[in-house]
Coordinates of C-alpha atoms in Angstrom, one line a residue:
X1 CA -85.2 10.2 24.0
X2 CA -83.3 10.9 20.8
X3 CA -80.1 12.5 21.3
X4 CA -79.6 16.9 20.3
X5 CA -77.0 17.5 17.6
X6 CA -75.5 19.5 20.9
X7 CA -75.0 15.9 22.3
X8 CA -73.8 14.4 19.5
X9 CA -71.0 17.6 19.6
X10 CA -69.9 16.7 23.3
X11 CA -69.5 13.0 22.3
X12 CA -67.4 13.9 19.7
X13 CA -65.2 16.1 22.5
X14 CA -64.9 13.1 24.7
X15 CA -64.0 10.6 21.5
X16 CA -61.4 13.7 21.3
X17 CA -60.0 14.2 24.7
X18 CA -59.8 10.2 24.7
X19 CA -57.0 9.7 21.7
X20 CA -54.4 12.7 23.6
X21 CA -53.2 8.7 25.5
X22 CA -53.3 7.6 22.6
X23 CA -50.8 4.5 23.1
X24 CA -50.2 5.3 26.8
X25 CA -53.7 4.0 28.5
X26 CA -52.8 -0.1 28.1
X27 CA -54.3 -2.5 29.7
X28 CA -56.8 0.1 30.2
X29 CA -59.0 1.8 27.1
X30 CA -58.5 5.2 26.1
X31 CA -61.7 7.5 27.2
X32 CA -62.8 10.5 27.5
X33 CA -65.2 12.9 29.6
X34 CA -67.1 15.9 29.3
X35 CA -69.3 17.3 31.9
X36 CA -71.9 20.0 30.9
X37 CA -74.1 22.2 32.4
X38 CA -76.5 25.0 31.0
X39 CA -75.2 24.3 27.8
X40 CA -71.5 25.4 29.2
X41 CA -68.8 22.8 29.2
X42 CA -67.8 23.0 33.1
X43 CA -65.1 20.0 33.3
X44 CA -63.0 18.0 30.7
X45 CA -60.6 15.3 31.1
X46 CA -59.2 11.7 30.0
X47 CA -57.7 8.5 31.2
X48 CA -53.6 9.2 30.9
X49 CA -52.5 5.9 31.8
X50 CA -52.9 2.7 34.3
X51 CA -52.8 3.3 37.9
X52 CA -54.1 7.1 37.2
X53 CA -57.7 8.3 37.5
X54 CA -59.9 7.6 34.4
X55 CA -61.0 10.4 32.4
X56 CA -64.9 10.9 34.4
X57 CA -62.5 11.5 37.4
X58 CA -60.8 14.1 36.1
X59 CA -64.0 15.4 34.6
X60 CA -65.7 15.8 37.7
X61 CA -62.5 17.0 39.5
X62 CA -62.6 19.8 36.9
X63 CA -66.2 20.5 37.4
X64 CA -66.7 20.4 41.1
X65 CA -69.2 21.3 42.7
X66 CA -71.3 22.6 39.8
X67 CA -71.1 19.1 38.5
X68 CA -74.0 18.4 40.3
X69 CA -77.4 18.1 38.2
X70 CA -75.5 18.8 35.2
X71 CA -74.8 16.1 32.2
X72 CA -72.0 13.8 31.7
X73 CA -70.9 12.8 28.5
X74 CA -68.2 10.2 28.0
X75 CA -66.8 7.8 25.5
X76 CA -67.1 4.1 27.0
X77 CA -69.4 3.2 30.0
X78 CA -68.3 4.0 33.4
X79 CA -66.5 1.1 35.3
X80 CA -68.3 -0.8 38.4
X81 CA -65.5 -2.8 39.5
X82 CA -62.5 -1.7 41.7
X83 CA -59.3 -2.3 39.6
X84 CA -55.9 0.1 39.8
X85 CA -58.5 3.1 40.8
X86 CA -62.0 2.8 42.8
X87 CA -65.3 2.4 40.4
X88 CA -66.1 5.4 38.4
X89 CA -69.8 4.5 37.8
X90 CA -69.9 5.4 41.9
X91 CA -67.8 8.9 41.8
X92 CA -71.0 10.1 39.2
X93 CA -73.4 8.9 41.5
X94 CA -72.0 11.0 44.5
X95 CA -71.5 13.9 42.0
X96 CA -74.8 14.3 41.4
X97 CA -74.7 14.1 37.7
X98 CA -78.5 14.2 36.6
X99 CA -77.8 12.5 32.9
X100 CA -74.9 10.4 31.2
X101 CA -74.4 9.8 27.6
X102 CA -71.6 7.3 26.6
X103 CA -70.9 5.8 23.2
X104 CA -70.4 2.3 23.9
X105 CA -71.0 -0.6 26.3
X106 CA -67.5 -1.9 28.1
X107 CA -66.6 -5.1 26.0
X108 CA -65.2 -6.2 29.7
X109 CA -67.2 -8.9 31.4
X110 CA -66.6 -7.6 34.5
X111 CA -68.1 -4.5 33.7
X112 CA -70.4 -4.6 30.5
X113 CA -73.9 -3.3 31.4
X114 CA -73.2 -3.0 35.4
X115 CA -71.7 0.6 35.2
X116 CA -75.2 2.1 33.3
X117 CA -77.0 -0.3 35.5
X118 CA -75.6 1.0 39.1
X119 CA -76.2 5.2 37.5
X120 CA -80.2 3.9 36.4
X121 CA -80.8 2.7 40.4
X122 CA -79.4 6.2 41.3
X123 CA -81.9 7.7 39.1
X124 CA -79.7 8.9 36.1
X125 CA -80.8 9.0 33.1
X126 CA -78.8 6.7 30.1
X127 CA -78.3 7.2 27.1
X128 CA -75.7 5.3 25.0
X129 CA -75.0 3.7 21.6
X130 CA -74.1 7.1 19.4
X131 CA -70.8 7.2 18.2
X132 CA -70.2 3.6 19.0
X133 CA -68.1 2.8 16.0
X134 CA -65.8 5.3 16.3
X135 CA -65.2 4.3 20.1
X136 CA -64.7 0.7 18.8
X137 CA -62.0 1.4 16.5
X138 CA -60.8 3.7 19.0
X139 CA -60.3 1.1 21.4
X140 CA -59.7 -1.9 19.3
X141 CA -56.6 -3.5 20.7
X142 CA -58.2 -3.0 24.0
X143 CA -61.5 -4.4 22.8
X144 CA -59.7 -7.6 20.9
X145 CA -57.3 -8.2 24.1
X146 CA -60.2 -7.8 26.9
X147 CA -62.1 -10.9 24.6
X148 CA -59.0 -13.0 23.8
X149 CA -56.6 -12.3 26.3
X150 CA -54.1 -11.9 22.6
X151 CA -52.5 -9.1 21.2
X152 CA -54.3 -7.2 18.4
X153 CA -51.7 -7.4 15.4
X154 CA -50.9 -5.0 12.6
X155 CA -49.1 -5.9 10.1
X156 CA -46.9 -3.0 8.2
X157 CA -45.6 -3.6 5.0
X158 CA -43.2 -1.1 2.6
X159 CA -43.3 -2.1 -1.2
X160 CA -43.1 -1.2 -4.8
X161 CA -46.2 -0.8 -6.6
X162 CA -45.4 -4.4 -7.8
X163 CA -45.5 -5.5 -4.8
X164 CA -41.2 -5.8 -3.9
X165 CA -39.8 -5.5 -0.6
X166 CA -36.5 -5.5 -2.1
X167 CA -34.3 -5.8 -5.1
X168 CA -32.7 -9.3 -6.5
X169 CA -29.7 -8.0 -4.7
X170 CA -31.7 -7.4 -0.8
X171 CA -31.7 -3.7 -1.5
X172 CA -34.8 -2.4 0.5
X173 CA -33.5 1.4 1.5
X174 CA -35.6 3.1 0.7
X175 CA -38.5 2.3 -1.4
X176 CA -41.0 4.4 1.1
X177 CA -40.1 8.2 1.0
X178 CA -39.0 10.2 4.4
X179 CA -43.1 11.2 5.1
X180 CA -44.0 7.8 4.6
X181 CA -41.2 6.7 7.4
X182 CA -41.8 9.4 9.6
X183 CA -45.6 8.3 9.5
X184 CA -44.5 4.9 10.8
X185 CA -42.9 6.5 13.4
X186 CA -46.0 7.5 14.3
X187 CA -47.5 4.4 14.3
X188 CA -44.6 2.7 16.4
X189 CA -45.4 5.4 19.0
X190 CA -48.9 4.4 20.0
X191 CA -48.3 0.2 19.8
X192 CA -47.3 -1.7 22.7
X193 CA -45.0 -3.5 21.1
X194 CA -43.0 -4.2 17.7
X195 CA -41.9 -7.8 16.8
X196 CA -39.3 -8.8 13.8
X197 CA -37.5 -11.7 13.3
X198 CA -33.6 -12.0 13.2
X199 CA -33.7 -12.2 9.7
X200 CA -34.3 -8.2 9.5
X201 CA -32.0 -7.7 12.8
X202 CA -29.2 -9.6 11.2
X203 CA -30.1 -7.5 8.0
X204 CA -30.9 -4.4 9.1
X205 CA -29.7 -4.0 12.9
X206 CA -32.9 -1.9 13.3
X207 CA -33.2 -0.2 16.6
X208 CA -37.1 -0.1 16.0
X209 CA -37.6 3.1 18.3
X210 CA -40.3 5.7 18.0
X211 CA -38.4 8.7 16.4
X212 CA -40.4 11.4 16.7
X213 CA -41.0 14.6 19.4
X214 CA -42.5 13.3 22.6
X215 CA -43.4 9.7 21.3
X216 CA -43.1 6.6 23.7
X217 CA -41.2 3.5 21.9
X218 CA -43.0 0.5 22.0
X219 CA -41.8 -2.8 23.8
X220 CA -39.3 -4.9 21.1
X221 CA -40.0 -8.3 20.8
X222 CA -37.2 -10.8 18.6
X223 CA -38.0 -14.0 17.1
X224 CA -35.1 -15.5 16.8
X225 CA -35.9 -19.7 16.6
X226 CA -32.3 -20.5 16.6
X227 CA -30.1 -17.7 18.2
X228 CA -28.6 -16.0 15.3
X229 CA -28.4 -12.1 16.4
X230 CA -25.8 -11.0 18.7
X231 CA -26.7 -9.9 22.4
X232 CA -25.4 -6.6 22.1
X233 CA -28.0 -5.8 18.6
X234 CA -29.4 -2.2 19.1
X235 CA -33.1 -3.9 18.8
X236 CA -31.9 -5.4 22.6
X237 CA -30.5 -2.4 24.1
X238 CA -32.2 -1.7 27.5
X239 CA -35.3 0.1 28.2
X240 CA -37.8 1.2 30.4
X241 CA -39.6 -2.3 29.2
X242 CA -37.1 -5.1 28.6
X243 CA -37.1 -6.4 24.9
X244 CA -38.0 -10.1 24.5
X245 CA -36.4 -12.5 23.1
X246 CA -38.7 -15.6 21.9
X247 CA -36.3 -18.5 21.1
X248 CA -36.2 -22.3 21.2
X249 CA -33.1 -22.1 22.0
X250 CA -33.1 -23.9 25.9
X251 CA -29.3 -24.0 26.6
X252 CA -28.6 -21.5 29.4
X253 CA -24.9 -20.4 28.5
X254 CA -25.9 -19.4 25.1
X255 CA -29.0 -17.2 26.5
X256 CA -27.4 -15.8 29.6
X257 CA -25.3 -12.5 27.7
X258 CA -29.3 -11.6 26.3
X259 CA -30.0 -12.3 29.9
X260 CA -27.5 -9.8 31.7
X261 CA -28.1 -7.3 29.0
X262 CA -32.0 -7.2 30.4
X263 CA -33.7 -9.1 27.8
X264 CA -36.9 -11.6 29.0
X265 CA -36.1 -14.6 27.1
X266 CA -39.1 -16.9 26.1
X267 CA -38.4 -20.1 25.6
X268 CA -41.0 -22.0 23.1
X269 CA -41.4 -25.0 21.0
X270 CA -40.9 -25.0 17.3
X271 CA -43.7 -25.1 14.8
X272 CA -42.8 -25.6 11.9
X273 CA -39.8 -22.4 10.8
X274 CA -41.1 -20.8 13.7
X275 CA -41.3 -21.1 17.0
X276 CA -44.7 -21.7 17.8
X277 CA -47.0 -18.3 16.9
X278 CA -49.7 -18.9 18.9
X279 CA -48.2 -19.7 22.1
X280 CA -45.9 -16.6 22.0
X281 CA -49.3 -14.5 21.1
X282 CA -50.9 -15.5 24.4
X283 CA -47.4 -15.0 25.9
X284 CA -47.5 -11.3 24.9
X285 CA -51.1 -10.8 26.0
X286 CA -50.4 -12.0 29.7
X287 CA -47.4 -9.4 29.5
X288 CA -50.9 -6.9 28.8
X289 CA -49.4 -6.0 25.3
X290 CA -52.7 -4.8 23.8
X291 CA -51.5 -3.7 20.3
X292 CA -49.0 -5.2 18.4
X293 CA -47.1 -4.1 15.3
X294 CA -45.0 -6.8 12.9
X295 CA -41.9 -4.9 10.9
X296 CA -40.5 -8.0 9.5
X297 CA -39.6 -10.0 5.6
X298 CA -42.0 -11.2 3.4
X299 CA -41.3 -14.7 4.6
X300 CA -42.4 -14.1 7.7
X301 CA -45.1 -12.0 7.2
X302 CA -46.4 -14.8 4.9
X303 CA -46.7 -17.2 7.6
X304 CA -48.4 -14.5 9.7
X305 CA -51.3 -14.2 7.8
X306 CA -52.1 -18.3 6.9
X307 CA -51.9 -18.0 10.8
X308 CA -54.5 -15.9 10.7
X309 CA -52.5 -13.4 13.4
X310 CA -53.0 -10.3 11.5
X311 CA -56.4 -8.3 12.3
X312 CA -55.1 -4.9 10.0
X313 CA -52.9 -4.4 7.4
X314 CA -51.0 -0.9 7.0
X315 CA -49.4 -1.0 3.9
X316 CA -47.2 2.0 1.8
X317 CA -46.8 1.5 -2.0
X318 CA -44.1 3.5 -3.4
X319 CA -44.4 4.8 -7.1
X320 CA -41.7 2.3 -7.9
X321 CA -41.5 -0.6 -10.5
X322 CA -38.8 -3.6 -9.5
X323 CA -40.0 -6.4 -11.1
X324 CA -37.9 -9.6 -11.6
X325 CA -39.0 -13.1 -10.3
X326 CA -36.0 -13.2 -8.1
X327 CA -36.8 -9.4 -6.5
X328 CA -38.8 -10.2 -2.7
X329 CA -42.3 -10.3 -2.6
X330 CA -44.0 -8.1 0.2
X331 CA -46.0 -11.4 1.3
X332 CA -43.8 -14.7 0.6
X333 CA -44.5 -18.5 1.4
X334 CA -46.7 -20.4 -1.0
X335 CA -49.7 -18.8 -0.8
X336 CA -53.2 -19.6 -1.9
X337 CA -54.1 -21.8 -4.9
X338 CA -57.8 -20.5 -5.6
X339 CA -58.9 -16.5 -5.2
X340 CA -61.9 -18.2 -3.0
X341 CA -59.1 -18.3 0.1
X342 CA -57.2 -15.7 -0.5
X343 CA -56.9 -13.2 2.3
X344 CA -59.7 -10.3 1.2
X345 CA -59.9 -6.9 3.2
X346 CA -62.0 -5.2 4.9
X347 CA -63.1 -1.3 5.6
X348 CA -60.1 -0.1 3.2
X349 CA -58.8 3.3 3.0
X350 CA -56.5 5.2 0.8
X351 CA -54.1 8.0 2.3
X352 CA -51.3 10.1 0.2
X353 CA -48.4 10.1 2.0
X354 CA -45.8 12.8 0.9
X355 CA -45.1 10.9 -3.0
X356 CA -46.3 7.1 -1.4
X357 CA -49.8 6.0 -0.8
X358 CA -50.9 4.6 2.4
X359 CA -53.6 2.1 2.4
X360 CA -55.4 0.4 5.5
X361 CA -57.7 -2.1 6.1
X362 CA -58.6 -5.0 8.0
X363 CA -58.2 -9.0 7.5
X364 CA -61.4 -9.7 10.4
X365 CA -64.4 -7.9 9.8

């Protein structure tokens, strides 16, 4: 039956409750769950993290024992399979829920279809597919890693509206203003992980933290081919998830100081500047980072992209003119030769921050 605006309004609520673990949830989605009854909202609640209950269980939790014969609305279909926690699709069942509503299907093979099918035997009624787009971009990383077992890159870039990273000279700080940097703060808070290169560490000495109230850094992953940056860089300094180091470096003396100072050191074959891309993504995926964000040089961010790693681009122009052939452009290499293959975006959108503008879009449809 087609869905009230009333359900479209608790969808919305669990979409809602679902991005407060924001960042926090991986390898798991973020979702979230509202249970209704008589038109009253009896029990809320969200997934926090892995290993905790998912958001239907604190829903129900919340609701108790008027849960039963009321409706559950939540923002991704209820697991079947036991994983960290038991099957959610099963606590519904035994609550007694009379109707569930979700936005989207579970991208998961393991679970896609079985949780709405295991609630229809009990004699639920389904409903699902509202709001699905917003769940999806939502849960992107989640939904790219579950498929691909790869990271889900981002690709942040600082320039002038000319398109400079820097100056002739290297100068780089700062072209963004201080909203534009405290909003990639923000952004390094909810990602996984943040990769650079040792150009920028040997530039820059970045410590590539998450400075803002209550935000979680993200894992630090260095590509450094050759071994150029010093063990003791603030981008290696310990934390509650060791920083990588990919190399192709092999000799052990050399690697042990990154070693004792906690660093996991991956060892992998060149190709071509770099050490292989592709092997270090699927690398990172088996270490379940879902989202990944690259702060790195034009260079490098060149040979991203004819890799075809990056899914989004988050990009802030400055109201700056550099100019000069020698200045650094924000995407280096050779680049294309015809418009037909150049790298065209997708979904694009357009954000003032503080005196910068913030644009957004993606490379894969």
């Amino acid at each position: 039956m087609p869905l009230t605006p009333d359900d479209f309004r608790y969808l919305r609520r669990a979409l809602q409750l679902a991005k407060r673990a924001h960042g926090r949830t991986s390898p798991n989605p973020m979702v979230g769950a509202v249970v209704v009854k008589d038109g009253v909202v009896i029990g809320e609640g969200f997934h926090p993290k892995a290993g905790e209950p998912h958001a239907e269980v604190f829903a129900l939790r919340a609701a108790g024992d008027q849960a039963h014969g009321a409706d559950l609305y939540v923002s991704l279909e209820p697991c079947s399979h036991y994983g960290r926690t038991p099957p959610c699709a099963d606590a519904v069942v035994r609550a007694g829920i009379r109707r569930v509503v979700f936005a989207s299907l579970d991208p998961n093979p393991v679970v896609a279809g079985r949780g709405m099918d295991i609630l229809r035997e009990a004699g639920i009624e389904v409903e699902y597919g509202a709001l699905s787009e917003q769940e999806q971009r939502l849960n992107e990383a989640y939904r790219h890693w579950i498929l691909t077992r790869r990271p889900f890159v981002t690709l942040k870039l600082a320039a002038s509206l000319d398109g400079k990273l820097a100056t002739r000279t290297g100068e780089s700080k700062w072209i963004t203003g201080e909203a534009a940097r405290r909003d990639v703060h923000r952004l390094r808070a909810v990602q996984d992980a943040i990769l650079t290169t040792s150009a920028t560490v040997l530039a820059d000495d970045p410590a590539l933290t998450a400075r803002i109230p209550g935000g979680r850094d993200p894992r630090r992953v260095v590509i450094d081919t050759r071994l150029r940056t010093a063990p003791d860089a603030q981008v290696y300094a310990p934390a509650e998830r060791a920083p990588i180091l990919a190399t192709a470096v092999t000799d052990d003396a050399r690697l042990a100081p990154y070693r004792e100072r906690g660093v996991e050191v991956l060892i992998l074959p060149m190709y071509g500047n770099h050490v292989n891309l592709d092997m270090l993504m699927a690398a990172l995926g088996k270490r379940e980072i879902l989202s990944l964000m690259i702060e790195a040089g034009g260079s490098f961010a060149g040979a991203l992209l004819s890799a075809g790693l990056v899914h989004k681009l988050r990009l802030y122009l400055a109201p700056l003119l550099i100019g000069g052939s020698e200045a650094i452009p924000a995407i280096g290499g050779t680049g294309i030769a015809q418009l037909i293959d150049a790298h065209r975006l997708h979904q694009l959108a357009w954000k003032h921050i503080g005196e910068d503008v913030r644009v957004e879009g993606y490379l894969m449809p």
